[in-house]
PDB file of C-alpha atoms in Angstrom:
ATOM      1  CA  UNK T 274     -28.095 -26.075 -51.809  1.00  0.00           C
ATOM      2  CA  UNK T 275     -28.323 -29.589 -52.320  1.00  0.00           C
ATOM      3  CA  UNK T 276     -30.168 -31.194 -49.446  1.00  0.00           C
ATOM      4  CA  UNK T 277     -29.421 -34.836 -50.547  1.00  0.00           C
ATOM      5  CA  UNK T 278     -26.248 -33.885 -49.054  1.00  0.00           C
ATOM      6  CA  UNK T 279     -27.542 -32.946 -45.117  1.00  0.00           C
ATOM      7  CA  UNK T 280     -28.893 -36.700 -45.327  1.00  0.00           C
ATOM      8  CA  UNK T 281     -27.393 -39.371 -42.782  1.00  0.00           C
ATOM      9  CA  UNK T 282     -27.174 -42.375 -41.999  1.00  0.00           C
ATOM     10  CA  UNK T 283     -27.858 -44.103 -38.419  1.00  0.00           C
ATOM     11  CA  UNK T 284     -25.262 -46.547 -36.941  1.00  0.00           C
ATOM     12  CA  UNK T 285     -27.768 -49.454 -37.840  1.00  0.00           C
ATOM     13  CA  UNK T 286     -27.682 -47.979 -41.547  1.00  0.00           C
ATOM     14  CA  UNK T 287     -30.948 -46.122 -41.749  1.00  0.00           C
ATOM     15  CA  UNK T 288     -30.843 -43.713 -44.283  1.00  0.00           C
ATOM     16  CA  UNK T 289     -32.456 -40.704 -42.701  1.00  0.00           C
ATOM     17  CA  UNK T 290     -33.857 -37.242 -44.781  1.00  0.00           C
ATOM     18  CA  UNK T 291     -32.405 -33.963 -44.257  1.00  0.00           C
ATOM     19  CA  UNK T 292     -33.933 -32.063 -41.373  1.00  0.00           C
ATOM     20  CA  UNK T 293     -35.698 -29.709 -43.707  1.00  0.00           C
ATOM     21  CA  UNK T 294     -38.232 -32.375 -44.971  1.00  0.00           C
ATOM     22  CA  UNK T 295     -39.646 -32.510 -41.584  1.00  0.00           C
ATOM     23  CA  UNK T 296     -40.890 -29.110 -41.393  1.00  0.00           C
ATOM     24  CA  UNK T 297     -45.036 -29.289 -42.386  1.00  0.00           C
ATOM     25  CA  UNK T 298     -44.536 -32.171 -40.150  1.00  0.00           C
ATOM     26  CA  UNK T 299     -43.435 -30.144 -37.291  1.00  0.00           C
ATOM     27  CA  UNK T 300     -46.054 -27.199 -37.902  1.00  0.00           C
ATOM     28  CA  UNK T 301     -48.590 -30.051 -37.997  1.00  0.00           C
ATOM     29  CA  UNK T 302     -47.751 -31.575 -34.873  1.00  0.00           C
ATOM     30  CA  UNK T 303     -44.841 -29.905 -33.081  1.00  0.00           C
ATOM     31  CA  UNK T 304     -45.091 -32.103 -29.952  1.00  0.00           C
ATOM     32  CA  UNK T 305     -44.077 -35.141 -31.997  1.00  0.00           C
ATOM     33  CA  UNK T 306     -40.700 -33.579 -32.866  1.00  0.00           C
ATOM     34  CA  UNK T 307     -37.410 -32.676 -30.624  1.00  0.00           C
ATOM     35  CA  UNK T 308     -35.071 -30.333 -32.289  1.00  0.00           C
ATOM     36  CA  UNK T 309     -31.324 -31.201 -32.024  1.00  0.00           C
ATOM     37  CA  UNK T 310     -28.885 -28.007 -32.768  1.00  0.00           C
ATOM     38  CA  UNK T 311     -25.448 -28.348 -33.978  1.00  0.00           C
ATOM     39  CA  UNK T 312     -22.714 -27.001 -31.083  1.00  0.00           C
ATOM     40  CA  UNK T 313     -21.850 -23.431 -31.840  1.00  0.00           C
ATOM     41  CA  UNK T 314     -18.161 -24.251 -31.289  1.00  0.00           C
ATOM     42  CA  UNK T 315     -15.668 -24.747 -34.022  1.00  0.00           C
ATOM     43  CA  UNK T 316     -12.010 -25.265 -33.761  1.00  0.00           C
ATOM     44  CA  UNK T 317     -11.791 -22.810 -36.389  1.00  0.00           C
ATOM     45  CA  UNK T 318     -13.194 -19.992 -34.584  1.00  0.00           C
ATOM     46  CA  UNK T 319     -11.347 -19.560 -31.874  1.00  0.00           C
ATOM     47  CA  UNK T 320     -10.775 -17.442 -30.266  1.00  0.00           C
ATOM     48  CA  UNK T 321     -14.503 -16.736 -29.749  1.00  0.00           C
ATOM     49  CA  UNK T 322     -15.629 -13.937 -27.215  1.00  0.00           C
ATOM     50  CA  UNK T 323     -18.877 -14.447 -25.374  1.00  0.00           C
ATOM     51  CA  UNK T 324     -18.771 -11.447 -22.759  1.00  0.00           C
ATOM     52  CA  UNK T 325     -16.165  -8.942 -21.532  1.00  0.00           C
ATOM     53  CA  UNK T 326     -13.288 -11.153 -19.090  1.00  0.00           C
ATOM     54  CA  UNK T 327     -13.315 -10.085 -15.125  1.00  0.00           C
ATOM     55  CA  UNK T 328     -10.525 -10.990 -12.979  1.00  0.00           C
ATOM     56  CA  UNK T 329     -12.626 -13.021 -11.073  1.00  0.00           C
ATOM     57  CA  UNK T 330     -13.422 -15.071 -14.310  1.00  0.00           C
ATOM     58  CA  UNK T 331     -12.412 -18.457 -14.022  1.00  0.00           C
ATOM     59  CA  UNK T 332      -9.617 -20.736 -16.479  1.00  0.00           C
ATOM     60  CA  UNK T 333     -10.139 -24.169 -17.166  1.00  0.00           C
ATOM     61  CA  UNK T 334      -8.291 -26.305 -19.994  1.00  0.00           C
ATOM     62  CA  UNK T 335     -10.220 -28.869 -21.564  1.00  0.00           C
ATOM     63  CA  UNK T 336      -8.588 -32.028 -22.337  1.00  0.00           C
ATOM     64  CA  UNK T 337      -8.648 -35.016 -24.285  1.00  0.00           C
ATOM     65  CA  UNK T 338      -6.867 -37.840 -25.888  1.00  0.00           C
ATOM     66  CA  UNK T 339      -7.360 -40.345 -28.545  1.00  0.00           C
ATOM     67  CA  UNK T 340      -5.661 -43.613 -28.274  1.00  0.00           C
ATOM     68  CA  UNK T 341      -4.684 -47.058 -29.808  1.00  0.00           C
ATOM     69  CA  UNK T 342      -6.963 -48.641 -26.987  1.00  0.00           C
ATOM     70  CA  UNK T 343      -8.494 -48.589 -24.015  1.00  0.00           C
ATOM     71  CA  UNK T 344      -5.473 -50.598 -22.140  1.00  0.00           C
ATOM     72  CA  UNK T 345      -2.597 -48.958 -19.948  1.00  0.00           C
ATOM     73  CA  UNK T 346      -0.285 -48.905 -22.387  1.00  0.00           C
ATOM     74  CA  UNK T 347      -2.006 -47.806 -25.240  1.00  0.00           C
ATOM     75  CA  UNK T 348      -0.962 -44.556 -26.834  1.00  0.00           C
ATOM     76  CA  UNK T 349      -1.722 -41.422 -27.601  1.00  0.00           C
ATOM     77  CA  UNK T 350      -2.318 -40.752 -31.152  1.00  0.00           C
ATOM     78  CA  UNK T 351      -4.477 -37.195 -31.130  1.00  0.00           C
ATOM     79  CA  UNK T 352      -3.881 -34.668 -28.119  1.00  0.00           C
ATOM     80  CA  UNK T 353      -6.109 -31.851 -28.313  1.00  0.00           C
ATOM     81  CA  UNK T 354      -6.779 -28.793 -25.138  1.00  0.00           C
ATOM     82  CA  UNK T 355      -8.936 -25.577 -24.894  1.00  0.00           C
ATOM     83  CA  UNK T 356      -8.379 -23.004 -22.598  1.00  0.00           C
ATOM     84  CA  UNK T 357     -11.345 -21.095 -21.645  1.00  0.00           C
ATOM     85  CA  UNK T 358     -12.682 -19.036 -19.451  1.00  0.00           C
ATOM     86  CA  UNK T 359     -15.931 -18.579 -17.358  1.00  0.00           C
ATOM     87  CA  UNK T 360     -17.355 -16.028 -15.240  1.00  0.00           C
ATOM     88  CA  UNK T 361     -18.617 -16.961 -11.350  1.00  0.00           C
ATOM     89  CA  UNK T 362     -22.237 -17.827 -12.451  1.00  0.00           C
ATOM     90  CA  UNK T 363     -20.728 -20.543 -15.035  1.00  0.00           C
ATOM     91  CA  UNK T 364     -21.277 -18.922 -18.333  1.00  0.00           C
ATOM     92  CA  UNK T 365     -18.805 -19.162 -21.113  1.00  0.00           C
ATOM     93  CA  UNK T 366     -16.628 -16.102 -21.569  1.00  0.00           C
ATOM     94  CA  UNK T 367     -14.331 -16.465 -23.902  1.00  0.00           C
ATOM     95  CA  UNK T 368     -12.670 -19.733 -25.622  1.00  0.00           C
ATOM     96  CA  UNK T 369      -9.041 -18.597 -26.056  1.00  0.00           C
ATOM     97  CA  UNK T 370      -6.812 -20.904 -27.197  1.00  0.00           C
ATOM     98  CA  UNK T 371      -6.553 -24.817 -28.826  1.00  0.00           C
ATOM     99  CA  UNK T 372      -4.016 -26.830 -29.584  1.00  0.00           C
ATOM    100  CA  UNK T 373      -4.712 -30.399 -31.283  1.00  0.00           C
ATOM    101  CA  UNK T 374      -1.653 -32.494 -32.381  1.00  0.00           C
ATOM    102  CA  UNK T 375      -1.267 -36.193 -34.139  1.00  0.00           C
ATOM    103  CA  UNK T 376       1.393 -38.598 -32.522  1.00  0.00           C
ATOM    104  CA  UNK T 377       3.076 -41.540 -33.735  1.00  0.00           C
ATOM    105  CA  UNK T 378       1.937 -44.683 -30.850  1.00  0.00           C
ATOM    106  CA  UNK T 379       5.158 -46.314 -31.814  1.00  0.00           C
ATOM    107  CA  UNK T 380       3.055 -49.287 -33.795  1.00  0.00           C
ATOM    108  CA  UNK T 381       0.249 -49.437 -36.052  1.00  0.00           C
ATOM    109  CA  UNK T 382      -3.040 -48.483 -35.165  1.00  0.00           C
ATOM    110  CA  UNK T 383      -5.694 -50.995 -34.584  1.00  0.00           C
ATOM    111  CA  UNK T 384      -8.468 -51.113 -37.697  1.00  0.00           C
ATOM    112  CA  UNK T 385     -11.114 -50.733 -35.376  1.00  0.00           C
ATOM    113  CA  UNK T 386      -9.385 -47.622 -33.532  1.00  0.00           C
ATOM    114  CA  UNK T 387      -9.030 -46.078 -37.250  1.00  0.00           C
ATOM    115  CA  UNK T 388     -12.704 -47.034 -37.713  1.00  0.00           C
ATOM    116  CA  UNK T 389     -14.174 -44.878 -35.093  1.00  0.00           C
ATOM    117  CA  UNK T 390     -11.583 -41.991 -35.079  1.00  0.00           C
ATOM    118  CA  UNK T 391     -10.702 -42.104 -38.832  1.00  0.00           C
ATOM    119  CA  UNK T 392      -6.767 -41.436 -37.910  1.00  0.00           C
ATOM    120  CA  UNK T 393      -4.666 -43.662 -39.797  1.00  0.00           C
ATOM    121  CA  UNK T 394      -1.055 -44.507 -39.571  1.00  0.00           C
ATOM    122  CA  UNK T 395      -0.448 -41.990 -42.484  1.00  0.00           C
ATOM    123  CA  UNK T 396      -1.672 -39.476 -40.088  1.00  0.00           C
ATOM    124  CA  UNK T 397       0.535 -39.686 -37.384  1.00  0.00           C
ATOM    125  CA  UNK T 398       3.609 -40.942 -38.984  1.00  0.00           C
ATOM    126  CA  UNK T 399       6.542 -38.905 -37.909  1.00  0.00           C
ATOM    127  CA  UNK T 400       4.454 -36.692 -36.051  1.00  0.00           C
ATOM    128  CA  UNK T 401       5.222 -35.785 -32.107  1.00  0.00           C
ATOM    129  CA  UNK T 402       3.270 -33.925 -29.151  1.00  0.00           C
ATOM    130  CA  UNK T 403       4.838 -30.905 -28.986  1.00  0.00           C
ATOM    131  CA  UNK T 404       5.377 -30.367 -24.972  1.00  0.00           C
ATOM    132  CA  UNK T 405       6.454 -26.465 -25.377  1.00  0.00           C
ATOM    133  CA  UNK T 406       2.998 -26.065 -26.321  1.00  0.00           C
ATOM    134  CA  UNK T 407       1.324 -27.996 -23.835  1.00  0.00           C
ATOM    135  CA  UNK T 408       2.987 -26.140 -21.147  1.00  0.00           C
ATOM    136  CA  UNK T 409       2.241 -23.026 -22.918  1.00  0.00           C
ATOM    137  CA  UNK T 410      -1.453 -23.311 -22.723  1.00  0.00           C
ATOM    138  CA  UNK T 411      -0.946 -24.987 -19.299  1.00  0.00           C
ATOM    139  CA  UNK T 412       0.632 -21.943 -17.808  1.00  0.00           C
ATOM    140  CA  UNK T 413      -0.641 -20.471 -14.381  1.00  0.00           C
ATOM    141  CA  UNK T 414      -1.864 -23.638 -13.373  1.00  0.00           C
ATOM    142  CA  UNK T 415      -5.445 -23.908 -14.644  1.00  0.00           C
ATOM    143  CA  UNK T 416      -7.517 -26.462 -13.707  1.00  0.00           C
ATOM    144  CA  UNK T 417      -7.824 -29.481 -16.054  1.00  0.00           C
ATOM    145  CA  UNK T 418     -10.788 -30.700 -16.854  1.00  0.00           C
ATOM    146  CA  UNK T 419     -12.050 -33.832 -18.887  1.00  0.00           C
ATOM    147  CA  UNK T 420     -14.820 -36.246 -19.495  1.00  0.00           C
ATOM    148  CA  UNK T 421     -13.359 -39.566 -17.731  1.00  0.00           C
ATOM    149  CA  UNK T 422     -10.174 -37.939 -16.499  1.00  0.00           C
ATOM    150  CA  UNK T 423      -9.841 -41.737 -15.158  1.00  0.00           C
ATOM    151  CA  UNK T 424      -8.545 -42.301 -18.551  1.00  0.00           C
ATOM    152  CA  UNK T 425      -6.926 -39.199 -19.947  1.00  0.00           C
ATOM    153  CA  UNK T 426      -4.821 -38.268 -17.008  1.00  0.00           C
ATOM    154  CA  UNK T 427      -2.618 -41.274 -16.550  1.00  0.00           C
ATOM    155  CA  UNK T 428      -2.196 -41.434 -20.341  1.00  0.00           C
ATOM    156  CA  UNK T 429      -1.941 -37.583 -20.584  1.00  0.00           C
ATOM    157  CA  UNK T 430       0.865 -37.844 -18.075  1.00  0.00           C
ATOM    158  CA  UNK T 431       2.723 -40.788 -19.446  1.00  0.00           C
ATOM    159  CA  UNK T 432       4.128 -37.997 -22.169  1.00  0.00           C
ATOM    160  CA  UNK T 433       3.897 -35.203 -19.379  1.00  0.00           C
ATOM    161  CA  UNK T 434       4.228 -35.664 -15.803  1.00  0.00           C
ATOM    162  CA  UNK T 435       2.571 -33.256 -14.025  1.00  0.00           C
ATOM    163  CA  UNK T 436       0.751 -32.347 -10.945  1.00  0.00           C
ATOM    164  CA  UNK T 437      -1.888 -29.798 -12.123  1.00  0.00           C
ATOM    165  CA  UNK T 438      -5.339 -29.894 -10.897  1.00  0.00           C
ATOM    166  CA  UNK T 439      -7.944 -32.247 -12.424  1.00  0.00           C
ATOM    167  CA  UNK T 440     -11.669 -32.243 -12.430  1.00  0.00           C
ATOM    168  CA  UNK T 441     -13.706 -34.861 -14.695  1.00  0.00           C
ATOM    169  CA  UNK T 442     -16.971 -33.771 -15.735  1.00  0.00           C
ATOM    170  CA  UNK T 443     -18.695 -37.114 -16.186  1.00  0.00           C
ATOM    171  CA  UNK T 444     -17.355 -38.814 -12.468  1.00  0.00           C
ATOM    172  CA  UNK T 445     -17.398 -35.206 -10.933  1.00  0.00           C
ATOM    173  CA  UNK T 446     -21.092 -34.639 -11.535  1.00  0.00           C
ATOM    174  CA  UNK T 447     -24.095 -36.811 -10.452  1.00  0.00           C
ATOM    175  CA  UNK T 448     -25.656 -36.717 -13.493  1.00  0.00           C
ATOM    176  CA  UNK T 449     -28.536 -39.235 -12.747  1.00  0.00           C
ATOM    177  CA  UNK T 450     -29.330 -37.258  -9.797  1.00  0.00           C
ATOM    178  CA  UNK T 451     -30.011 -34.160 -12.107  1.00  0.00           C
ATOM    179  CA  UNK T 452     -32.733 -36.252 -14.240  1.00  0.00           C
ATOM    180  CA  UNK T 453     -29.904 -37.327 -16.989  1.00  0.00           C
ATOM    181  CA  UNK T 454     -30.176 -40.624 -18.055  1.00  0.00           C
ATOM    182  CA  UNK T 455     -26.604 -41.629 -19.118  1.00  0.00           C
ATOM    183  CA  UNK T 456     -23.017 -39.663 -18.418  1.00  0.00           C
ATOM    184  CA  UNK T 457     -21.927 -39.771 -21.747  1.00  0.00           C
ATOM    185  CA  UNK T 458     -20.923 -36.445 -23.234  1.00  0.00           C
ATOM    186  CA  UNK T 459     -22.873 -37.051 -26.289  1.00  0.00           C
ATOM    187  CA  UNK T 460     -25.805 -37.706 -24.218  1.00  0.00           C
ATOM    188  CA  UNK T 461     -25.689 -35.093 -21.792  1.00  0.00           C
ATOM    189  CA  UNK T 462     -25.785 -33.095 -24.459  1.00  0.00           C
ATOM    190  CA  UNK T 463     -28.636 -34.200 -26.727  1.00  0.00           C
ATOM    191  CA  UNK T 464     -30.449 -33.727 -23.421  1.00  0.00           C
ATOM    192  CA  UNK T 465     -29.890 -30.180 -23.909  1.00  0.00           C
ATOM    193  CA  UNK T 466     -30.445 -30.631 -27.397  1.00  0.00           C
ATOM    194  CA  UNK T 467     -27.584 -30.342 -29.066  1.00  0.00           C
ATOM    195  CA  UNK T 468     -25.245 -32.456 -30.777  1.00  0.00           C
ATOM    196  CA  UNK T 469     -21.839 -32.551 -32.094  1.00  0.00           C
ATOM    197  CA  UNK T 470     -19.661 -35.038 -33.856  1.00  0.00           C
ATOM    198  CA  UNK T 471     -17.735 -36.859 -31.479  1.00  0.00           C
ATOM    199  CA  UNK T 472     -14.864 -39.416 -31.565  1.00  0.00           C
ATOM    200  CA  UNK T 473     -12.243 -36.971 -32.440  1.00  0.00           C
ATOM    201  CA  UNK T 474     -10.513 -35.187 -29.954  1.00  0.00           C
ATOM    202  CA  UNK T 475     -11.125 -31.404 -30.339  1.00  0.00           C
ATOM    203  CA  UNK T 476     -14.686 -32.482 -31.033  1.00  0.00           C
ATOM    204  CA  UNK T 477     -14.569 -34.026 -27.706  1.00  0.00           C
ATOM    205  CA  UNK T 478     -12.937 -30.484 -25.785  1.00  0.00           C
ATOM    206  CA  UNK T 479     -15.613 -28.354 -27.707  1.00  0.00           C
ATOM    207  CA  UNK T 480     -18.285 -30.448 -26.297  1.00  0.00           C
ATOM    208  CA  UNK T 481     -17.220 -30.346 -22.569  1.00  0.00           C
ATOM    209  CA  UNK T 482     -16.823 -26.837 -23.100  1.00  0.00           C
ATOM    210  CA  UNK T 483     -20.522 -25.953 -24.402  1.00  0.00           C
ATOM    211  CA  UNK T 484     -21.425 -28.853 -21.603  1.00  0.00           C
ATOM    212  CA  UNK T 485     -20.501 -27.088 -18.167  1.00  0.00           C
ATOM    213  CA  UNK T 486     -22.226 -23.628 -20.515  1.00  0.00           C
ATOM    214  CA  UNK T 487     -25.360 -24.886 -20.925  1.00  0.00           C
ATOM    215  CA  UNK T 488     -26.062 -26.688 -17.698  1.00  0.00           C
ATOM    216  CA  UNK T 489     -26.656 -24.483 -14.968  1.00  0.00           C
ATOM    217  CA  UNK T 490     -24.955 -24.830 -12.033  1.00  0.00           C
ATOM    218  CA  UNK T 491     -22.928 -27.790 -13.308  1.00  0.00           C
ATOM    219  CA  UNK T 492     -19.337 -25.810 -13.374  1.00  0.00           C
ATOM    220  CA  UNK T 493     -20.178 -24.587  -9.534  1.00  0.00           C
ATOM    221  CA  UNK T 494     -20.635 -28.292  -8.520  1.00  0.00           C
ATOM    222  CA  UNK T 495     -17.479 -29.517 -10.398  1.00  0.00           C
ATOM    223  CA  UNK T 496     -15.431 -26.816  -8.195  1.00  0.00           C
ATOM    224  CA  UNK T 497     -17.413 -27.062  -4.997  1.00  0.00           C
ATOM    225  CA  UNK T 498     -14.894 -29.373  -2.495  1.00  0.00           C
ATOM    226  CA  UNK T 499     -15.424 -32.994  -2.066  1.00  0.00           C
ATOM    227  CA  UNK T 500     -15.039 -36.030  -0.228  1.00  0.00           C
ATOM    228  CA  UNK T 501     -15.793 -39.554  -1.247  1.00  0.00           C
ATOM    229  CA  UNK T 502     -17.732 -41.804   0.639  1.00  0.00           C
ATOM    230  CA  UNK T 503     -16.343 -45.359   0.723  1.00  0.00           C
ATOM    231  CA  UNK T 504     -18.020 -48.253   1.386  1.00  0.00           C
ATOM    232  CA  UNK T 505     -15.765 -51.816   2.252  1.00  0.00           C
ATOM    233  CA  UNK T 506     -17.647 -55.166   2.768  1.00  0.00           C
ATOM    234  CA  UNK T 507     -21.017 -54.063   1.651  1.00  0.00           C
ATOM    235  CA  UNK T 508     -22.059 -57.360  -0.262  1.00  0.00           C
ATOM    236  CA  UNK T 509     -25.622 -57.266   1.542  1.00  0.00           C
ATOM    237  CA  UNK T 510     -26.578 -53.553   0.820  1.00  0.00           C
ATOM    238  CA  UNK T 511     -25.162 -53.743  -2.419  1.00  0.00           C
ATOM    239  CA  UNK T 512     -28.066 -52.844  -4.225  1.00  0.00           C
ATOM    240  CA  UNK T 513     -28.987 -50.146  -2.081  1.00  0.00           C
ATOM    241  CA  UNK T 514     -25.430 -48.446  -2.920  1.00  0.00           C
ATOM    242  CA  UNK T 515     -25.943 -48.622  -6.297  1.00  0.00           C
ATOM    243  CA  UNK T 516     -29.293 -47.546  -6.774  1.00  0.00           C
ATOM    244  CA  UNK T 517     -27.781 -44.306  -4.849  1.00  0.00           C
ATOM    245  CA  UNK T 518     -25.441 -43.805  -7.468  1.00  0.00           C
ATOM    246  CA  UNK T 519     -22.462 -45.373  -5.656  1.00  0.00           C
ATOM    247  CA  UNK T 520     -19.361 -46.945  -8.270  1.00  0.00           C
ATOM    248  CA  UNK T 521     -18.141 -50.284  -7.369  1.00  0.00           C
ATOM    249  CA  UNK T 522     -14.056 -50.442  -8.033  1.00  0.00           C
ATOM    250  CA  UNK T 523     -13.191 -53.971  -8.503  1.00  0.00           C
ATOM    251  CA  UNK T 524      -9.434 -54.282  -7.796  1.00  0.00           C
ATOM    252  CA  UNK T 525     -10.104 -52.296  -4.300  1.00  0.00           C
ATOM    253  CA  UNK T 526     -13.505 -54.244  -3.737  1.00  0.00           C
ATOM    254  CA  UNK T 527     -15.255 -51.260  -2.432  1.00  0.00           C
ATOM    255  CA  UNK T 528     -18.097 -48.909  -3.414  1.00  0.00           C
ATOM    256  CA  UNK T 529     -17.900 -45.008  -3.478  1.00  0.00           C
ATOM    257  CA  UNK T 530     -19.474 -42.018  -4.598  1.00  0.00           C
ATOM    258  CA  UNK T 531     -18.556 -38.282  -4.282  1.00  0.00           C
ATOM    259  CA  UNK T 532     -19.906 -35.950  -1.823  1.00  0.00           C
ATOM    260  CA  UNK T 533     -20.261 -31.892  -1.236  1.00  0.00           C
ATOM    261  CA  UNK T 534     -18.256 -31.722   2.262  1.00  0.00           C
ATOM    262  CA  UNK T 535     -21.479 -30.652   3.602  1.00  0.00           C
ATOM    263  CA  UNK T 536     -23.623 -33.572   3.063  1.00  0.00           C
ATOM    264  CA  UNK T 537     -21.345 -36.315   3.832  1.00  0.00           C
ATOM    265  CA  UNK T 538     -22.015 -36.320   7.152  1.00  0.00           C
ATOM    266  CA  UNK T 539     -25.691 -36.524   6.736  1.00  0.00           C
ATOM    267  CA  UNK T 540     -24.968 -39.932   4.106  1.00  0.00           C
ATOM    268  CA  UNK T 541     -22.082 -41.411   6.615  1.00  0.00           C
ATOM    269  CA  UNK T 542     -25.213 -41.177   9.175  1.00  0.00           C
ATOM    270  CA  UNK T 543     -27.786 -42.541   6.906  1.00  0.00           C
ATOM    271  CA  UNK T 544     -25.037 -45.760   6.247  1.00  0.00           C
ATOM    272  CA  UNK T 545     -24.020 -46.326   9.473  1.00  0.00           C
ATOM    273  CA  UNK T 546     -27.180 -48.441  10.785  1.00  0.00           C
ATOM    274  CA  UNK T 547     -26.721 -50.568   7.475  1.00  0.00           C
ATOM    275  CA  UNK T 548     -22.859 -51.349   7.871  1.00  0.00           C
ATOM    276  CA  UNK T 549     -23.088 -54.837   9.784  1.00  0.00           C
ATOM    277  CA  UNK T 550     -21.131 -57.673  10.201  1.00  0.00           C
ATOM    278  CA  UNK T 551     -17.306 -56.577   7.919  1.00  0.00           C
ATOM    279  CA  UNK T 552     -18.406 -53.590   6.063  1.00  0.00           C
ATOM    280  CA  UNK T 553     -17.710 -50.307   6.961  1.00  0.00           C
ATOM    281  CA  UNK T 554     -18.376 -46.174   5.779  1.00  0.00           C
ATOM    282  CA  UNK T 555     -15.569 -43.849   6.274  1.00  0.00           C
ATOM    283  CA  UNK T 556     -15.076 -40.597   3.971  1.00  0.00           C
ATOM    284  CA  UNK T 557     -11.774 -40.110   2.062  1.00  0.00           C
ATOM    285  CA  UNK T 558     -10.205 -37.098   1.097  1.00  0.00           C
ATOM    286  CA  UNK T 559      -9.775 -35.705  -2.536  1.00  0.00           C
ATOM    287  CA  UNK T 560      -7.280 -34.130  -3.590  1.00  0.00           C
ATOM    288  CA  UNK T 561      -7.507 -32.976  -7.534  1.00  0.00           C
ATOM    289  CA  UNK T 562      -3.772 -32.798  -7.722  1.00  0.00           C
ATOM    290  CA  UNK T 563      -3.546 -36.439  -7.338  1.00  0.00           C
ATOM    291  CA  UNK T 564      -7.318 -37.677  -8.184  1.00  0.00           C
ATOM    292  CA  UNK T 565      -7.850 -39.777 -11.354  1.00  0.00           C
ATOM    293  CA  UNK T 566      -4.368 -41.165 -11.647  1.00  0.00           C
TER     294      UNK T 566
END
């Protein structure tokens, strides 16, 4: 093998050496090092069998979309869904199916869109989402699941309205409250220590898929019922929201943050004595047929 090969390069350009040449470092001093494995998932394989399915195991599809931009109207140029399935303690049982498909935006795609996804307008000319297949691996309504579903559902259902149930595993989760520093998928998941290559959309499905496997409990929590606690006219305890992991939304000028059904009570009580003058805590009811649109 030619290791010059397994060298990269950093985003800032730094050439770095293949991971091999770090091993008498490592037996040297093997607190000095953190070991990053490459996700065990590839498109190729599947399907891949983990355990034997049970009835009670339970079917998610993975989702996510590329785009021209970040902007309502942007398109979809790259589709791509998993269907999976888990068993009740969260561990992965069997990826099943994938389907990944190119589409034509209906204009040229942005240099700096091609940049980070490396799909050109070669790629996707002439080519369509093809929606017998997405309803195919949609069938017996699974639960949809991606990382910012704030994004990928409205544009997901601007080529196919729906009203499947959703589930977004970077909003859904309180990832700083587990110890995580940032709720980006790559992140999460060098925290675990692994790493994939991202920016492409089966990459993307892969990764949320190996995600809710490796972190315990984290599947339970994205199915456990919620409310959201919303916060109106809180200029004054501002700070105190956010360093409890509360989201401000701009064009509704409030703060909220997503509760177990259980504990909102306790945090409604908790608010209530620092609500004064205009502001007010109520809970809100979600509903993951019509959340993240």
């Amino acid at each position: 093998m030619d290791y010059n090969t397994l060298m990269w390069v950093t985003p800032s350009g730094i050439q770095k050496q293949p991971s091999n040449s770090y091993i008498k470092g490592i037996s040297k001093r093997p607190e000095n090092f953190r070991v990053l494995e490459r996700l065990p998932l590839e498109q190729n394989d599947i399907p891949i069998t983990f355990g034997e399915p049970q009835e009670s195991d339970i079917t998610l599809v993975v989702l996510d979309c590329e785009t021209t931009g970040l902007g309502p109207d942007d398109g979809i140029i790259e589709l791509s869904m998993v269907r999976c399935r888990y068993d009740q303690s969260g561990k992965l049982v069997t990826v099943d199916e994938e389907l990944s498909m190119l589409q034509y935006p209906g204009r040229p795609i942005p240099p700096a869109v091609v940049e980070i996804t490396g799909i050109t307008d070669d790629m996707v000319r002439g080519k369509h989402i093809d929606k017998t297949r997405v309803s195919e691996i949609l069938r017996d309504d699974p639960l949809v699941v991606a990382h910012n579903a704030k994004f990928d559902r409205p544009r997901f259902e601007q080529i196919f309205p729906s009203d499947y149930r959703w589930a977004c595993t970077m909003d859904g989760i309180s990832w700083p409250m587990l110890g995580y520093a940032s709720a980006k998928l790559g992140a999460l998941l060098q925290s675990e220590g692994w790493f994939f290559n991202a920016h492409r959309a089966m990459a993307d499905c892969l990764a949320v898929v190996w995600l809710l496997h490796v972190v315990p409990d984290s599947l339970q929590t994205l199915l456990m019922p919620s409310v959201e606690v919303v916060v109106e006219g809180a200029y004054e305890i501002k700070d105190t929201l956010k360093s409890r992991g509360y989201k401000y939304t701009p064009n509704g000028k409030y703060w909220s943050k997503r509760f177990d059904m259980s504990k909102a009570d306790a945090e409604l009580d908790y608010l209530k004595p620092l609500c004064v003058y205009k502001s007010r805590a109520y809970t809100r009811e979600i509903n993951p047929r019509t959340e993240f649109r």
